[in-house]
Coordinates of C-alpha atoms in Angstrom, one line a residue:
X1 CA 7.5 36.3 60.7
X2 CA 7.2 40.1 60.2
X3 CA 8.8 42.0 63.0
X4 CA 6.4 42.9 66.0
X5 CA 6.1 46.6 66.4
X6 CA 8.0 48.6 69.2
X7 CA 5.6 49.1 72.4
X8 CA 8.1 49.9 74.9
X9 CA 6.6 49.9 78.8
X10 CA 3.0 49.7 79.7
X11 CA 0.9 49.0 82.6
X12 CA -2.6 47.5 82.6
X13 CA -5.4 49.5 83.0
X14 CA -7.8 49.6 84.9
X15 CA -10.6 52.2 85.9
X16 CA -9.5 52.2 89.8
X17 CA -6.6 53.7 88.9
X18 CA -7.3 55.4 85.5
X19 CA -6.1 58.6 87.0
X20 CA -2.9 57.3 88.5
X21 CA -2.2 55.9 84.6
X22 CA -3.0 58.8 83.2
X23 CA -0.3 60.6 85.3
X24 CA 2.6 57.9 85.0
X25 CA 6.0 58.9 84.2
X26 CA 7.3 57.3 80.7
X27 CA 4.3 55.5 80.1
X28 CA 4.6 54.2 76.7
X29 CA 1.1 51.8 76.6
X30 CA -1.9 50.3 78.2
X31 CA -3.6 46.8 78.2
X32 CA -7.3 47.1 79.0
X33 CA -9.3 44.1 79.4
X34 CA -11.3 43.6 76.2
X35 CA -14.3 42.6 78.0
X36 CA -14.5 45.5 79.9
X37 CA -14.7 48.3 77.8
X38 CA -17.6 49.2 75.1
X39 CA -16.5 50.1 71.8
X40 CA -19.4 52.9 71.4
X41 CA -18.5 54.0 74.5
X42 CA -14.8 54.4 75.9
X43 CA -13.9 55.6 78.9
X44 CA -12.7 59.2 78.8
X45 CA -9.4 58.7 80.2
X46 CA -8.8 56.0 77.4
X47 CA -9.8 58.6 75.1
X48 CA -7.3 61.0 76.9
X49 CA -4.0 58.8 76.6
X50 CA -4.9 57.6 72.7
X51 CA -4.8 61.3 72.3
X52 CA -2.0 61.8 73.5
X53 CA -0.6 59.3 71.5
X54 CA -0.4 56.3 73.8
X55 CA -1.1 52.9 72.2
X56 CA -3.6 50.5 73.8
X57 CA -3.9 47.0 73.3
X58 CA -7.2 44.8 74.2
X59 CA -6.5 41.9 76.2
X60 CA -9.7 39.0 75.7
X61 CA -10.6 36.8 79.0
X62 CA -13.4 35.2 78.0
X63 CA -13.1 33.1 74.1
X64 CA -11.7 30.1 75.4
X65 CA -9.4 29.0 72.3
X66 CA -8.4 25.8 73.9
X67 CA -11.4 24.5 75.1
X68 CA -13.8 21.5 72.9
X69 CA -16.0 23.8 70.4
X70 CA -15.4 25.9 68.0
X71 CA -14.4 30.0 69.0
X72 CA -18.1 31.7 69.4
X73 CA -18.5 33.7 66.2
X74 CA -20.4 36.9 68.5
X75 CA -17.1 37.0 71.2
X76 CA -14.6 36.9 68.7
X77 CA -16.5 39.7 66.8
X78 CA -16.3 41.5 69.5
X79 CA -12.9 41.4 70.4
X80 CA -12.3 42.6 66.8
X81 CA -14.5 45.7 67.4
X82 CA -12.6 46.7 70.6
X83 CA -9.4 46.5 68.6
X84 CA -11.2 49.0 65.7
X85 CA -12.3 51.3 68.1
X86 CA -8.9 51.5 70.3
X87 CA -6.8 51.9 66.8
X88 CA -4.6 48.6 68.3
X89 CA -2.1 46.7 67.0
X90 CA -2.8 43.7 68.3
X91 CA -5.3 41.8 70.2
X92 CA -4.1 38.8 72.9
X93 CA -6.2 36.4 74.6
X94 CA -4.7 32.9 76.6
X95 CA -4.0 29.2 75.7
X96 CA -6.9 28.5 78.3
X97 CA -10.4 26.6 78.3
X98 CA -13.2 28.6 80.4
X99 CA -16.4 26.4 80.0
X100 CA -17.5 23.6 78.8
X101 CA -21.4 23.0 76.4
X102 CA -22.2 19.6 77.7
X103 CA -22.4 20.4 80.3
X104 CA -22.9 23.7 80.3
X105 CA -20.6 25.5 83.1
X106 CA -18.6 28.1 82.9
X107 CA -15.2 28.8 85.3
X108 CA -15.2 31.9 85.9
X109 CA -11.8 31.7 85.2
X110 CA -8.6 30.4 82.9
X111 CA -7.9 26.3 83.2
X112 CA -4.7 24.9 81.4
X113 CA -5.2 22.8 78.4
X114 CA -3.9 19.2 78.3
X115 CA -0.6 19.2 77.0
X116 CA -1.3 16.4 74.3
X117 CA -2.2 15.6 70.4
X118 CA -5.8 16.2 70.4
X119 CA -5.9 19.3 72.9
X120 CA -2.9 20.7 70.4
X121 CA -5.0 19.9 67.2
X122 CA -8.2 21.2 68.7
X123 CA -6.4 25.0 69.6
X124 CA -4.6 24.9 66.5
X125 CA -7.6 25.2 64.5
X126 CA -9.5 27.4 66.9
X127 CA -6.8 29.9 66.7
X128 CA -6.7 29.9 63.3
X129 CA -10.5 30.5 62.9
X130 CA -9.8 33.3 65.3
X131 CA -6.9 34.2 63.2
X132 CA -9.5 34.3 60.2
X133 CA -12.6 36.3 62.0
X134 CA -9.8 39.4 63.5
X135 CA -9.0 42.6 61.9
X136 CA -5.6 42.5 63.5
X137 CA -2.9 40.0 64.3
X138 CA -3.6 37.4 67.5
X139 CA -0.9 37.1 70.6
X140 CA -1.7 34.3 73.3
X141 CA -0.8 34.3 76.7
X142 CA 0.8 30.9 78.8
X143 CA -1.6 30.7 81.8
X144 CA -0.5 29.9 85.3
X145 CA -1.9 26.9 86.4
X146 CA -2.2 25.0 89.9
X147 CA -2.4 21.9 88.6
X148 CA -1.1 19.5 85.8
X149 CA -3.5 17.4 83.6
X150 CA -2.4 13.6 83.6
X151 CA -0.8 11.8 80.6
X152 CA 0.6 14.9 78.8
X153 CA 2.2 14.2 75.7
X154 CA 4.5 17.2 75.4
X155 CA 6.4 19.8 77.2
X156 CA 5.0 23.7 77.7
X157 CA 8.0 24.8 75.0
X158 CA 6.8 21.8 72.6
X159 CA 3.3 22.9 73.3
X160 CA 4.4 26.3 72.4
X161 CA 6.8 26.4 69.1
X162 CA 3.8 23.5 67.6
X163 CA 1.5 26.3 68.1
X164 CA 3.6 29.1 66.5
X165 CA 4.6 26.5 63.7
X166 CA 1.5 25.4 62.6
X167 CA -0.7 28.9 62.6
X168 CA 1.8 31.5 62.7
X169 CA 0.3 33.0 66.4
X170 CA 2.2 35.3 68.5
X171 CA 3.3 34.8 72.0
X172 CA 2.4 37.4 75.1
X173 CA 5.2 35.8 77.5
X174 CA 4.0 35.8 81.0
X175 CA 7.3 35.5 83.5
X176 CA 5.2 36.2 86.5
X177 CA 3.2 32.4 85.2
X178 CA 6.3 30.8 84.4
X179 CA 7.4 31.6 88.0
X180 CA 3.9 30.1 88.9
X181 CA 4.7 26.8 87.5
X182 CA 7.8 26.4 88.2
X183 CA 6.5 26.4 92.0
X184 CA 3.0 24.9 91.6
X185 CA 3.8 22.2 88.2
X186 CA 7.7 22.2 88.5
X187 CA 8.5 23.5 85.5
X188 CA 11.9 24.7 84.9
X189 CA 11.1 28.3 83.0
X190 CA 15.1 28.6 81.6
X191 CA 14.0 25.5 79.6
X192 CA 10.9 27.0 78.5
X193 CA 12.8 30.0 77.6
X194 CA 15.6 28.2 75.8
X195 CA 13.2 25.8 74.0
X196 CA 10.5 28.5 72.3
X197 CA 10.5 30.7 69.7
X198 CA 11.5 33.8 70.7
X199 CA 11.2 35.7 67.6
X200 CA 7.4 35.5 67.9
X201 CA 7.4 37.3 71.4
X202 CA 4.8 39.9 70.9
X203 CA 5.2 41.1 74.5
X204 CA 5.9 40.5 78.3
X205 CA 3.5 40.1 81.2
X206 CA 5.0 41.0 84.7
X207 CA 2.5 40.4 87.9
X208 CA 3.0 39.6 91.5
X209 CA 1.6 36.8 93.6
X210 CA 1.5 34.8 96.4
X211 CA 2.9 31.9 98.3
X212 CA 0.5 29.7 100.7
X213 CA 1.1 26.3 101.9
X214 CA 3.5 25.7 99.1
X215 CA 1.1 26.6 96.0
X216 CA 1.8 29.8 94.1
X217 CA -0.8 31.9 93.7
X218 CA -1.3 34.8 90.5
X219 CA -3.2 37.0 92.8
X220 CA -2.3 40.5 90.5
X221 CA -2.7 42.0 93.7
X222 CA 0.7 42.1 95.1
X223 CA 4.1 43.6 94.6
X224 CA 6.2 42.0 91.7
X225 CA 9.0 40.0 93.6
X226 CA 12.1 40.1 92.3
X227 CA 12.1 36.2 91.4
X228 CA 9.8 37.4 88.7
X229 CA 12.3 40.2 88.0
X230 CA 15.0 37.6 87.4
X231 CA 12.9 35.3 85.1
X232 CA 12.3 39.0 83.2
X233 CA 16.1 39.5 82.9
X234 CA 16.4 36.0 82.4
X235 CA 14.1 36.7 79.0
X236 CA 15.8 39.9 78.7
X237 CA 19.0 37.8 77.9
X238 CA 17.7 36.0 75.3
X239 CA 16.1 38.8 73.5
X240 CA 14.7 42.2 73.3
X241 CA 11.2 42.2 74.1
X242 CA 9.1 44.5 71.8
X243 CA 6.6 45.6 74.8
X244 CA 6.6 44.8 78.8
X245 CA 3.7 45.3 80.7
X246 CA 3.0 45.4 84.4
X247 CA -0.4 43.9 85.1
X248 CA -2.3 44.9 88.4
X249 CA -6.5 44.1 89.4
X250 CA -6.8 44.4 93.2
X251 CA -5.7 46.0 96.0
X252 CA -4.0 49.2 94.0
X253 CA -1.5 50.5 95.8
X254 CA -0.6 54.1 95.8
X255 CA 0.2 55.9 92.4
X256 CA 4.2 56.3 93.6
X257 CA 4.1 52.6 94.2
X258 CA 2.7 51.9 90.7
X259 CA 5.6 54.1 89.0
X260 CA 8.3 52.4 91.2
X261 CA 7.3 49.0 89.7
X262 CA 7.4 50.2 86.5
X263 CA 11.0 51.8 87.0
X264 CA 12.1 48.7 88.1
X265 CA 10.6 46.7 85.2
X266 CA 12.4 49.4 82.5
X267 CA 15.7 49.0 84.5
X268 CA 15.7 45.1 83.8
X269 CA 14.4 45.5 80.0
X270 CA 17.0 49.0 79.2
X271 CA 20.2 47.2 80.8
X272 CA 21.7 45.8 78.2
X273 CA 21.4 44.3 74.9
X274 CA 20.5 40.3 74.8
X275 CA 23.4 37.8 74.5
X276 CA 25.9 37.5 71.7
X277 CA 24.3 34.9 69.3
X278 CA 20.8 35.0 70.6
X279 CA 17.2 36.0 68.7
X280 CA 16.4 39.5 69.2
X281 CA 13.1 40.8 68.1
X282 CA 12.9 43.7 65.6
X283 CA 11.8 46.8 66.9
X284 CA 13.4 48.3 70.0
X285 CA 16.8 46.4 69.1
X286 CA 18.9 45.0 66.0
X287 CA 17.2 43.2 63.4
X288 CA 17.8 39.7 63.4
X289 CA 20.3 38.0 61.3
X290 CA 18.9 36.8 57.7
X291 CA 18.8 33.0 57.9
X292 CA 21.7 30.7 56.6
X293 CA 20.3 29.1 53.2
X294 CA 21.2 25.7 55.1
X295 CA 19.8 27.0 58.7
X296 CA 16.9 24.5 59.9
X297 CA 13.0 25.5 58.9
X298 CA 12.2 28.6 61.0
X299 CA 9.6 26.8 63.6
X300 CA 7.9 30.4 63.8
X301 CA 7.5 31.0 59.8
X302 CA 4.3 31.9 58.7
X303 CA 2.2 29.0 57.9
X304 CA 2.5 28.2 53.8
X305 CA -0.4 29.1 52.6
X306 CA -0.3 26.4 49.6
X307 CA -0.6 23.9 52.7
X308 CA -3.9 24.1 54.0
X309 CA -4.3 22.4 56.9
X310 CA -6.7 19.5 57.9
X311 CA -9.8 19.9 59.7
X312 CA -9.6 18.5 63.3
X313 CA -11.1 15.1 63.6
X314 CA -14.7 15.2 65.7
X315 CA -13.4 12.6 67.6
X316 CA -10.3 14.2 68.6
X317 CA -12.9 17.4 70.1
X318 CA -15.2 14.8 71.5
X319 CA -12.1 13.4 73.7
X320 CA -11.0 16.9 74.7
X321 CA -14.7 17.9 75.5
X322 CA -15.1 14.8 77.9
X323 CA -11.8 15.8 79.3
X324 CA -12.5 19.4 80.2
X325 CA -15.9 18.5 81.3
X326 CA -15.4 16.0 83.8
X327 CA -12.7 18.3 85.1
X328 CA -14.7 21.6 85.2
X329 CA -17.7 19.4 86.8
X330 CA -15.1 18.5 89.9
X331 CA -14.1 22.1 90.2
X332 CA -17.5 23.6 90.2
X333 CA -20.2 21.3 90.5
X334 CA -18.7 18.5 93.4
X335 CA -18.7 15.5 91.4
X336 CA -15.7 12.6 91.3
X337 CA -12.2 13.9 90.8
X338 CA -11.1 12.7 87.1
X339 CA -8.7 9.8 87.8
X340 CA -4.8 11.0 87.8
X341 CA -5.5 14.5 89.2
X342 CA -4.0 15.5 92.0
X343 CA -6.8 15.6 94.2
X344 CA -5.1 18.1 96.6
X345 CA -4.5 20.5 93.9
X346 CA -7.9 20.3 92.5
X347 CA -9.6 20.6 95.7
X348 CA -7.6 24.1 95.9
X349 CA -8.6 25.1 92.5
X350 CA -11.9 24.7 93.3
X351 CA -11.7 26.8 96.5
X352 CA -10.0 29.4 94.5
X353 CA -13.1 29.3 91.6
X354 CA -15.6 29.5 94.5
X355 CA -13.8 32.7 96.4
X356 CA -13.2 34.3 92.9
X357 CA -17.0 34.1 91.8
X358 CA -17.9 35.3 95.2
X359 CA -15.6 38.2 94.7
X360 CA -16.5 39.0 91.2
X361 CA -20.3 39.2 92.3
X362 CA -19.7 41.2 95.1
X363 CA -18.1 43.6 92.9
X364 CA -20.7 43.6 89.9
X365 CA -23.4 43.7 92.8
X366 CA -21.8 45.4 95.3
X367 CA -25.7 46.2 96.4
X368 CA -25.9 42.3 96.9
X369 CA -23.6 42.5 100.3
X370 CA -25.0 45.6 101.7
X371 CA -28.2 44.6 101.6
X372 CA -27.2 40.9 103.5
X373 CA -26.0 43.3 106.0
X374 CA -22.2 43.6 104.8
X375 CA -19.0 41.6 104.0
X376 CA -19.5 38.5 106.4
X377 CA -22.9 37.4 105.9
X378 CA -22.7 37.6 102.0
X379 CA -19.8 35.4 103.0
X380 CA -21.4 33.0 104.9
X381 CA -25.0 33.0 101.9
X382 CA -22.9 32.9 99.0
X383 CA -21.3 29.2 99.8
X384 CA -24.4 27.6 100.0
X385 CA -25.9 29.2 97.1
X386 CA -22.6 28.5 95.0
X387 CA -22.4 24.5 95.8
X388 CA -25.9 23.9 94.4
X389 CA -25.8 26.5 91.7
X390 CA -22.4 25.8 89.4
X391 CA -22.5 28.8 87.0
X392 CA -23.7 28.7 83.6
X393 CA -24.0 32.0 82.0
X394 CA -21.3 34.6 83.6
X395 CA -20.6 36.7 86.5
X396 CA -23.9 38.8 85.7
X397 CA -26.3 36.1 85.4
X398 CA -25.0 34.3 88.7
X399 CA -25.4 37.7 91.2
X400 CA -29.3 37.5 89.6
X401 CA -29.2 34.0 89.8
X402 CA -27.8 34.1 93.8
X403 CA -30.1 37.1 94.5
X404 CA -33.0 34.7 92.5
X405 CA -31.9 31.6 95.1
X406 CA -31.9 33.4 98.7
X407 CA -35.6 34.8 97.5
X408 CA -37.1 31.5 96.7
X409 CA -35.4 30.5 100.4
X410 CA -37.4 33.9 102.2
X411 CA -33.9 35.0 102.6
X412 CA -32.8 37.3 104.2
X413 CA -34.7 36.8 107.2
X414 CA -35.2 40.5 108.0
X415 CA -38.2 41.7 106.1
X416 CA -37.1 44.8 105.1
X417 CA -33.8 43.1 103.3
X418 CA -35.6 40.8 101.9
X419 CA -38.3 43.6 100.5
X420 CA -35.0 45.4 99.0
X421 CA -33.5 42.5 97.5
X422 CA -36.5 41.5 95.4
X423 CA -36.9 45.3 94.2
X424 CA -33.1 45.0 94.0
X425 CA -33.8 41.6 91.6
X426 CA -37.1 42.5 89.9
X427 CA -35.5 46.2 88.2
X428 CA -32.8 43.8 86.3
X429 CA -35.1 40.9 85.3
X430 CA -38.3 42.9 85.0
X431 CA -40.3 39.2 86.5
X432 CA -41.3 38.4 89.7
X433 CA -38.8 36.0 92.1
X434 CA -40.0 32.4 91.6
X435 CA -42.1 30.2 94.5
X436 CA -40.5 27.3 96.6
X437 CA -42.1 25.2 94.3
X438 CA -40.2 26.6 90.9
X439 CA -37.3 25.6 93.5
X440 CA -38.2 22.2 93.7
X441 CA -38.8 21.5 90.1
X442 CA -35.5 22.4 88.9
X443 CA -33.9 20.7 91.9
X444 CA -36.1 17.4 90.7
X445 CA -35.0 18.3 86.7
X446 CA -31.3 18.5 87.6
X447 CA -31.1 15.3 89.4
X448 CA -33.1 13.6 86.3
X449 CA -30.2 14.8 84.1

């Protein structure tokens, strides 16, 4: 595997606090969320720090490489026009389904794959058609997780070096998850560490979270503890990261708080080299050794190219799709807990899903909770709406789609609201809000499917 170029210490960004990046001591990069940005038009101070020389790296939420069907031809083109237009290196995206086609729902959000034979064929070849479709090399990301998925085959390390072996994928290390499932599935992340390959680290995540009722939540919106600055040193030990990246999306604190993070994230990756005997990745520290001509097969070689794999079984898709689906129909649409779930946990998830779509709306729309008269009763709307709506089509489609629902219901009760909500609805559909009795007919059409 060809060594991964030097990215040094970066922090997410994010146009809340563009400015604050912009000014940020030692910055040496930036991850902006792929989906975010529009290749025709970047944000100025994007433009500004590529000008100056700092390297940004587009970060993909939304292809879903371990769910059922194929990677969507149109989203992975995209992400490869983002990484044109940004002059990256590399693009990353997660080991993560986000929807499902039969049904069609979407989860607003990432879900862990099974850890077993189909789910690792199925990824496999998605990441190697995504592999195929990008103008630049492809990093994924482990995914914190609140749950585990019943009768896994293999362990998140397994899961891991497989993946590397067979298409030759980077990995974006996320300590701040491995913390996560250590406390929510477990997981011991010194195993993980010991177990994967280390020499395909393309970079580091570092976040902060939060602790309720004994579930560990990946909120991005708190400080970094320092149990995630262990697991970072822990990593550090073991080899020299190419990049490390603090990752931040809500409740921004102030810019002096931002750079102490990141002091404290370059302290633990500049104090000292990794331990005698272990990998270290090309770029920021020695090259690795040259292999022993009777040292094992490197598990993170580049795929041989002679060997072309086989294509994945139907069936093997078919038994992931039913998987993923009758999970992702529990989580968002309130049917039967899959049997071997933890119902607790899944219950939780499904809390989480409906808060985060709530939030997400509100922030596309923030017109949607001033005109309901503020924070609590979009609060107290959006529930209802949610638990007979399961979302479809993205964030954007459900605040028309919620607007669409309290119309056909003469919500809000105050006329003048509810005159400003259907002007609000009608200038981004262009059509006028359906009757009660459009209402009724879908109602009657969902229950015959």
């Amino acid at each position: 595997m060809k060594p991964m170029a030097h990215l040094g210490v970066g922090i997410g960004w994010r146009p809340e606090i563009a400015d604050a990046v912009e000014r940020l001591p030692g910055l040496d990069w930036v991850e902006v969320v792929a989906e975010n940005v529009c290749p025709g038009h970047l944000p100025e101070s994007l433009l500004r720090l590529r000008e100056r020389g700092t390297r940004v790296v587009p970060h993909g939420v939304s292809l879903g490489l371990g769910g059922a069907d194929r990677p969507d031809p149109a989203k992975l083109a995209a992400l490869g026009e983002r990484a044109v237009a940004l002059g990256a290196p590399l693009v990353t995206e997660h080991i993560a389904f986000v929807r499902t086609s039969s049904p069609v729902l979407e989860a607003g959000h990432l879900l862990p794959v099974p850890r077993t034979r189909d789910a690792l064929d199925v990824l496999c070849e998605n990441v190697r058609i995504a592999q195929d479709s990008l103008p630049v090399p492809l990093a994924l990301e482990n995914i914190a997780a609140l749950f585990s998925w019943p009768g896994e085959e293999l362990t998140e390390a397994q899961f891991l070096t497989e993946l590397v072996g067979r298409t030759g994928v980077r990995l974006l290390i996320d300590v701040a998850n491995l913390h996560t499932n250590r406390v929510n599935r477990g997981e011991d992340p010194a195993a993980v560490l010991d177990a994967i390959p280390l020499e395909a680290l393309a970079y580091v995540h570092v976040a902060g979270g939060i602790e309720r009722g004994g579930v560990w939540h990946d909120t991005h919106a708190h400080p970094v503890p320092p149990v995630v600055l262990d697991l970072l040193a822990a990593l550090r030990s073991r080899v020299d990261p190419p990049g490390v990246l603090l990752e931040r999306d809500d409740d921004f604190p102030a810019e002096a708080e931002l750079a102490g993070e990141l002091a404290a994230i370059r302290a633990v990756v500049t104090a000292g080299p990794p331990a005698p005997g272990l990998p270290a990745v090309a770029g920021s520290g020695p090259a690795a050794a040259e292999p022993r001509p009777d040292a094992e097969p490197d598990p993170a070689a580049e795929p041989d190219a002679a060997d072309e794999p086989l294509p994945v079984e139907e069936s093997a898709r078919t038994r992931v799709a039913l998987g993923q689906a009758a999970l992702l129909s529990a989580l968002v649409a309130g049917t039967p807990v899959p049997e071997g779930f933890d119902r607790r946990r899944i219950r939780v998830q499904a809390r989480a899903l409906a808060a985060k779509r709530a939030d997400v709306v509100a922030r596309l729309a923030p017109e949607l909770p001033e005109i309901l008269g503020g924070p609590d009763p979009y609060r107290e709307a959006f529930p209802s709406y949610a638990k007979g709506r399961p979302m479809t089509a993205g964030y954007r489609r459900d605040a028309l789609d919620f607007a669409e629902d309290l119309l056909i219901r003469d919500l809000p009760a105050d006329p003048v609201a509810r005159r400003r909500l259907t002007a609000w609805w009608r200038d981004r559909t262009g059509a006028r809000p359906p009757r009660r009795i459009v209402r009724w007919a879908r109602a009657l059409a969902g229950r015959a499917a």
